Short mmCIF file of C-alpha atoms and ligand atoms in Angstrom, two decimals:
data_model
loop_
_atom_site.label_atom_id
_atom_site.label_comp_id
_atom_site.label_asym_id
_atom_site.label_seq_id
_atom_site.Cartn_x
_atom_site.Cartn_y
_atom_site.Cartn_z
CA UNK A 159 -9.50 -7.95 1.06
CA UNK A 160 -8.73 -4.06 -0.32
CA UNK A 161 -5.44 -3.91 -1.91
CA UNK A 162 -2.50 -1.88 -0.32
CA UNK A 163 0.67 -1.29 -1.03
CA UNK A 164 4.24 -0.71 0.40
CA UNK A 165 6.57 1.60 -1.21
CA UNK A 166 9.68 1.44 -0.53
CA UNK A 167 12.60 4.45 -1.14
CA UNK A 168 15.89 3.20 -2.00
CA UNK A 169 19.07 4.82 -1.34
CA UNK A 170 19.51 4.17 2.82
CA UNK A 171 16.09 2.17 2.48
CA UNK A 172 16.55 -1.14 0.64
CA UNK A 173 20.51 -0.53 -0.07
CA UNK A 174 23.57 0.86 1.89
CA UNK A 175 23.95 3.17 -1.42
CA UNK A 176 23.50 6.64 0.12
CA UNK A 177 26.92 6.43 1.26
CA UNK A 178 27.93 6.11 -2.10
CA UNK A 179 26.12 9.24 -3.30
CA UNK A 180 28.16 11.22 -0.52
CA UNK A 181 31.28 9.95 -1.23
CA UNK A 182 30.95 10.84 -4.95
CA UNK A 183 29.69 14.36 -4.06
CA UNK A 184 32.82 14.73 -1.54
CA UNK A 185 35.28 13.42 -4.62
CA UNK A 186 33.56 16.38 -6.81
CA UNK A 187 33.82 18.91 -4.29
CA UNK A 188 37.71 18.21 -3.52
CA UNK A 189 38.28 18.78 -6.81
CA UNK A 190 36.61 21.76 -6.90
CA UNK A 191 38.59 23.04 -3.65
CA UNK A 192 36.36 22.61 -1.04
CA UNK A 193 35.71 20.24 1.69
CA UNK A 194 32.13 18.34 1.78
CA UNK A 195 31.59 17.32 4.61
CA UNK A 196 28.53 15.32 6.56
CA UNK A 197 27.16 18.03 8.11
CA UNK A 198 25.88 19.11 4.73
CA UNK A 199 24.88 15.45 3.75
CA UNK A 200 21.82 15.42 5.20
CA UNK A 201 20.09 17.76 2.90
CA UNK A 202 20.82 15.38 -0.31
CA UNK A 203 18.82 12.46 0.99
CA UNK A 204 15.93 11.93 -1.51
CA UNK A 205 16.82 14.69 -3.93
CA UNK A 206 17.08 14.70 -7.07
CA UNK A 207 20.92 14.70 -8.58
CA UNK A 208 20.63 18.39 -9.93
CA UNK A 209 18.97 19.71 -6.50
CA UNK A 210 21.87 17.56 -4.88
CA UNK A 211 24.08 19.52 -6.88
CA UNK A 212 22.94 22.99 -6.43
CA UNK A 213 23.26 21.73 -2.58
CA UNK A 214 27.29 20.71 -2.97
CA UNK A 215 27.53 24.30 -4.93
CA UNK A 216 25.97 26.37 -2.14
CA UNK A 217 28.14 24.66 0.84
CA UNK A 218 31.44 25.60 -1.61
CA UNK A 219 29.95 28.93 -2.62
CA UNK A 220 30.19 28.13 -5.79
CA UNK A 221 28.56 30.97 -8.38
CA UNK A 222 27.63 31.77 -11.31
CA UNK A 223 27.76 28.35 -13.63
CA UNK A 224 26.12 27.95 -16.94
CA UNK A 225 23.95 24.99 -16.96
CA UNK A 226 26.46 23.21 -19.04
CA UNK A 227 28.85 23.23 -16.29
CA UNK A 228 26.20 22.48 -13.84
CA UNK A 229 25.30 19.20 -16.42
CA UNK A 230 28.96 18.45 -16.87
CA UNK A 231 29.44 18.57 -12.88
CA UNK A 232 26.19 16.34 -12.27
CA UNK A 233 27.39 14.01 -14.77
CA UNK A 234 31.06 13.63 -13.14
CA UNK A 235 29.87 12.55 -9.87
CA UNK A 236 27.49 10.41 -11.71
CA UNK A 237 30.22 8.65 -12.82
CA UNK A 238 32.27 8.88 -9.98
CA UNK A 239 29.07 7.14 -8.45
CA UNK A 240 28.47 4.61 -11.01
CA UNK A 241 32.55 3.28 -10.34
CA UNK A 242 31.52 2.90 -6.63
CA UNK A 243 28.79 0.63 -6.99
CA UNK A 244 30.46 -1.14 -10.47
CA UNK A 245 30.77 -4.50 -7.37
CA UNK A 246 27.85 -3.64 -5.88
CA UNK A 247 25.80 -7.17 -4.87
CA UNK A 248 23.54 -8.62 -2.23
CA UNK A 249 25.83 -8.22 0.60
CA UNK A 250 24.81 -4.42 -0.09
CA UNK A 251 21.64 -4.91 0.93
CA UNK A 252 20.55 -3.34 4.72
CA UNK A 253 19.94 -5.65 7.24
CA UNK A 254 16.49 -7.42 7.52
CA UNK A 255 15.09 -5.83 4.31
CA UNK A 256 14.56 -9.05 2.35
CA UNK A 257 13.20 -11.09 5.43
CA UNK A 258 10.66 -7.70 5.43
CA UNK A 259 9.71 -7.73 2.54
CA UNK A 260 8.75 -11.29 2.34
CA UNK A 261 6.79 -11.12 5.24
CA UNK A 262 4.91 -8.23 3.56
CA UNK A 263 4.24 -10.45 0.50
CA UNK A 264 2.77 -13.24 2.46
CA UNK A 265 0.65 -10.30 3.98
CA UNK A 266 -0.53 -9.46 0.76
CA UNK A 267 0.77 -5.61 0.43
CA UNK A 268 1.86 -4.84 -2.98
CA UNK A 269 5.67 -4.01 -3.58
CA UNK A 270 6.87 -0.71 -4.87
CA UNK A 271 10.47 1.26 -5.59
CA UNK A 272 9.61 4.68 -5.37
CA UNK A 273 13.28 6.54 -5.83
CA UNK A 274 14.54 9.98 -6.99
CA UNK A 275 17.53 7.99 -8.28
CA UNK A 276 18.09 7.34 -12.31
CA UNK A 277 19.79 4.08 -11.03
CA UNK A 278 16.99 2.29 -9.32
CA UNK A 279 16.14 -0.28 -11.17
CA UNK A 280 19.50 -0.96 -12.19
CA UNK A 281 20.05 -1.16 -7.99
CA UNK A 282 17.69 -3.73 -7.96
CA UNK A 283 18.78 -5.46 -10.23
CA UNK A 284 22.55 -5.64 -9.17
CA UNK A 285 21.56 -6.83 -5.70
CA UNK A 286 19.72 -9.36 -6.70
CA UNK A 287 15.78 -7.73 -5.46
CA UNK A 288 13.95 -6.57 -8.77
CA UNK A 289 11.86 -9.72 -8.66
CA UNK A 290 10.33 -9.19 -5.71
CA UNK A 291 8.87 -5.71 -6.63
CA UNK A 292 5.28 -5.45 -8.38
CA UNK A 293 6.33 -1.68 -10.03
CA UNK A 294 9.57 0.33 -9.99
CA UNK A 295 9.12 4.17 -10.27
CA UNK A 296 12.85 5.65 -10.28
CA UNK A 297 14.03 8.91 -11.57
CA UNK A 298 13.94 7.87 -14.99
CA UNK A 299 10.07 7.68 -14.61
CA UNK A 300 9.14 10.71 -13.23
CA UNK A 301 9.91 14.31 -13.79
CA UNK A 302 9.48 15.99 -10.07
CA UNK A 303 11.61 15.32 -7.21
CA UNK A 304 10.80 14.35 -3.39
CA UNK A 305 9.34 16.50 -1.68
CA UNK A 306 7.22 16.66 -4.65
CA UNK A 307 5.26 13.13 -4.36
CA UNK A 308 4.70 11.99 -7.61
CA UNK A 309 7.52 9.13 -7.57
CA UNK A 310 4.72 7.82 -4.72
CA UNK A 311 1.76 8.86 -6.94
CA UNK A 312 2.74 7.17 -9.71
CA UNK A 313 3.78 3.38 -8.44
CA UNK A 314 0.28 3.94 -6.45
CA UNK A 315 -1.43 4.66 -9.59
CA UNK A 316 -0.04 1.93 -11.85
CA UNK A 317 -0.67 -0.32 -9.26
CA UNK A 318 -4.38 0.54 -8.87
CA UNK A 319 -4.03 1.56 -5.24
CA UNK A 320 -5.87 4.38 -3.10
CA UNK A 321 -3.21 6.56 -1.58
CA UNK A 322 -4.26 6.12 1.75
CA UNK A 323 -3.68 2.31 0.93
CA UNK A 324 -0.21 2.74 0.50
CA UNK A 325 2.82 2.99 3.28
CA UNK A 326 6.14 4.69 2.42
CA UNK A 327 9.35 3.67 3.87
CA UNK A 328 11.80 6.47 3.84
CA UNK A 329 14.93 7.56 5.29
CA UNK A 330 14.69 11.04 3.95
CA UNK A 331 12.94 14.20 5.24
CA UNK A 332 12.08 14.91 2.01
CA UNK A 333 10.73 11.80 1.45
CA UNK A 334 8.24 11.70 4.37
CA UNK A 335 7.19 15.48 3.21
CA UNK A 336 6.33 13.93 -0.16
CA UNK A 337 4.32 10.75 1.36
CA UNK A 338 2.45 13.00 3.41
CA UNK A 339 1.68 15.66 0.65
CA UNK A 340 -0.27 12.92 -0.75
CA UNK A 341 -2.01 11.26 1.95
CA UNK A 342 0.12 7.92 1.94
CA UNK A 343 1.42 6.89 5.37
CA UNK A 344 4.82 6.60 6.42
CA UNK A 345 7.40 4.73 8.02
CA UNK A 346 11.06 6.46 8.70
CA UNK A 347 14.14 5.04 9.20
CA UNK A 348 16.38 7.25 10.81
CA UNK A 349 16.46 10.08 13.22
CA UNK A 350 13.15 10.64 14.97
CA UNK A 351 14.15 14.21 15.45
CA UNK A 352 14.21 14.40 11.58
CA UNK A 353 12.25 12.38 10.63
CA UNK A 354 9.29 13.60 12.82
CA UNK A 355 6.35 13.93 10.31
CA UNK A 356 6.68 10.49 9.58
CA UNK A 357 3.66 8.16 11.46
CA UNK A 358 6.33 5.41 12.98
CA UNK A 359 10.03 6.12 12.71
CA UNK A 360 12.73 2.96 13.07
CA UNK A 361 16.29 3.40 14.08
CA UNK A 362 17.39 1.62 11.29
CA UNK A 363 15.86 -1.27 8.97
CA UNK A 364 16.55 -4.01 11.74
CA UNK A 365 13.06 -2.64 13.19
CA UNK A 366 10.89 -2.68 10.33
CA UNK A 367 10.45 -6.79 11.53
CA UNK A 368 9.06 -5.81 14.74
CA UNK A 369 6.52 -2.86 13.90
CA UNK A 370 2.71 -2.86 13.60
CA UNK A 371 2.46 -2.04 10.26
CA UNK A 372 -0.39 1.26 10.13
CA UNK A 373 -2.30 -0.21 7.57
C1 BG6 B 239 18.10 9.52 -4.13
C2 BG6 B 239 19.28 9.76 -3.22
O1 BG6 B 239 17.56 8.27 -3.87
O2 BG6 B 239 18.49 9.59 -5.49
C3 BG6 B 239 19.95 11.07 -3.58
O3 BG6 B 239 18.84 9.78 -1.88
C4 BG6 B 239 20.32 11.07 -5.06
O4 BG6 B 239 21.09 11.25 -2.78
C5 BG6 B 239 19.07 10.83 -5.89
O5 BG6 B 239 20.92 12.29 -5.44
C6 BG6 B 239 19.33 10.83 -7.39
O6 BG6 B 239 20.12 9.72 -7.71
P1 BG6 B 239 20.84 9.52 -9.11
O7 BG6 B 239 21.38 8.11 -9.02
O8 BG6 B 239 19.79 9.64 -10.16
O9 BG6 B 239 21.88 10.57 -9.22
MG1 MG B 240 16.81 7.45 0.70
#
């Protein structure tokens, strides 16, 4: 049988972490004197943290920063971000994801991490998951960001997989431009509306049980 592979994003994916990312961002922002709301959260799904932050900047209309502020502000909310998920176990998880994932193993796909985030493995790890995945590409391994596919590229590669072998599971728009960039297919979990590029979008994780996988 040919080898194939599922790839899995993180944040909003495998854990309820993207929440986390927001709330750090809206911390930052109050202290710089402006309100972040979620109207503007949609745009940092899948990004990397400095595109996140030049994001969080433009809704404050913030100008003008060296890019030693800029660093200094990226690595405050990091740390913000890090205290958040300091407790962060199993129970963090979203619902159905392990069940899925071990019905894809006794399918035979291959199981990839394919995150923008610097955390990822450490994610993993935490909740209890890193076990169950054949490669983990996070931000530490690659240097563009979704939409840009190489976090996809990369697991694909290591693993020995075609690209049309391989599904992506993302809850970002950003994500499902970079699967398709590179010919991988792609599963969204989220809005259909944004999410439209994708080949099979879920309303949240609870349906990835009940889909016909596309490959
Ligand atoms: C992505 C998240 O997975 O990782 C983004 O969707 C986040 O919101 C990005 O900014 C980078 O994460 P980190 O942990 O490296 O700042
Ligand atoms: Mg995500």
């Amino acid at each position: 049988m040919n080898k194939k592979a599922v790839i899995f994003d993180l944040d909003g994916v495998v854990v309820n972490t993207a929440k986390y990312h927001y709330l750090a961002w809206k911390k930052l922002a109050a202290e710089l004197g402006f309100v972040f709301d979620e109207s503007h959260n949609e745009k940092l799904k899948g990004v990397s943290r400095m595109e996140s932050l030049r994001i969080v900047l433009d809704a404050g209309e913030i100008k003008g920063l060296s890019d030693e502020e800029k660093q200094s502000l990226a690595d405050r909310k990091n740390s913000y971000y890090l205290d958040m998920i300091s407790t962060l176990d199993e129970s963090e998880i979203l619902p159905g994801i392990t069940e899925f994932i071990c019905k894809l193993k006794d399918e035979r796909y291959k199981i990839a991490l394919g995150s923008a985030s610097k955390s990822g493995r450490m994610i993993l790890e935490k909740v209890g998951l890193a076990q169950q995945f054949d490669i983990i590409v996070d931000g530490n391994r690659v240097e563009q960001a979704k939409p840009n596919p190489q976090v996809f590229t990369v697991g694909a590669d290591l693993l020995g997989i075609p690209y049309g072998s391989c599904i992506v599971i993302e809850d970002a728009a950003a994500g499902v431009e970079a699967a398709v960039a590179c010919g991988m297919k792609c599963i969204g979990v989220g809005s259909a509306d944004i999410l439209c590029r994708a080949n099979i979008v879920v309303a949240d994780t609870r349906g990835l049980l009940g889909i016909q996988m596309p490959i």
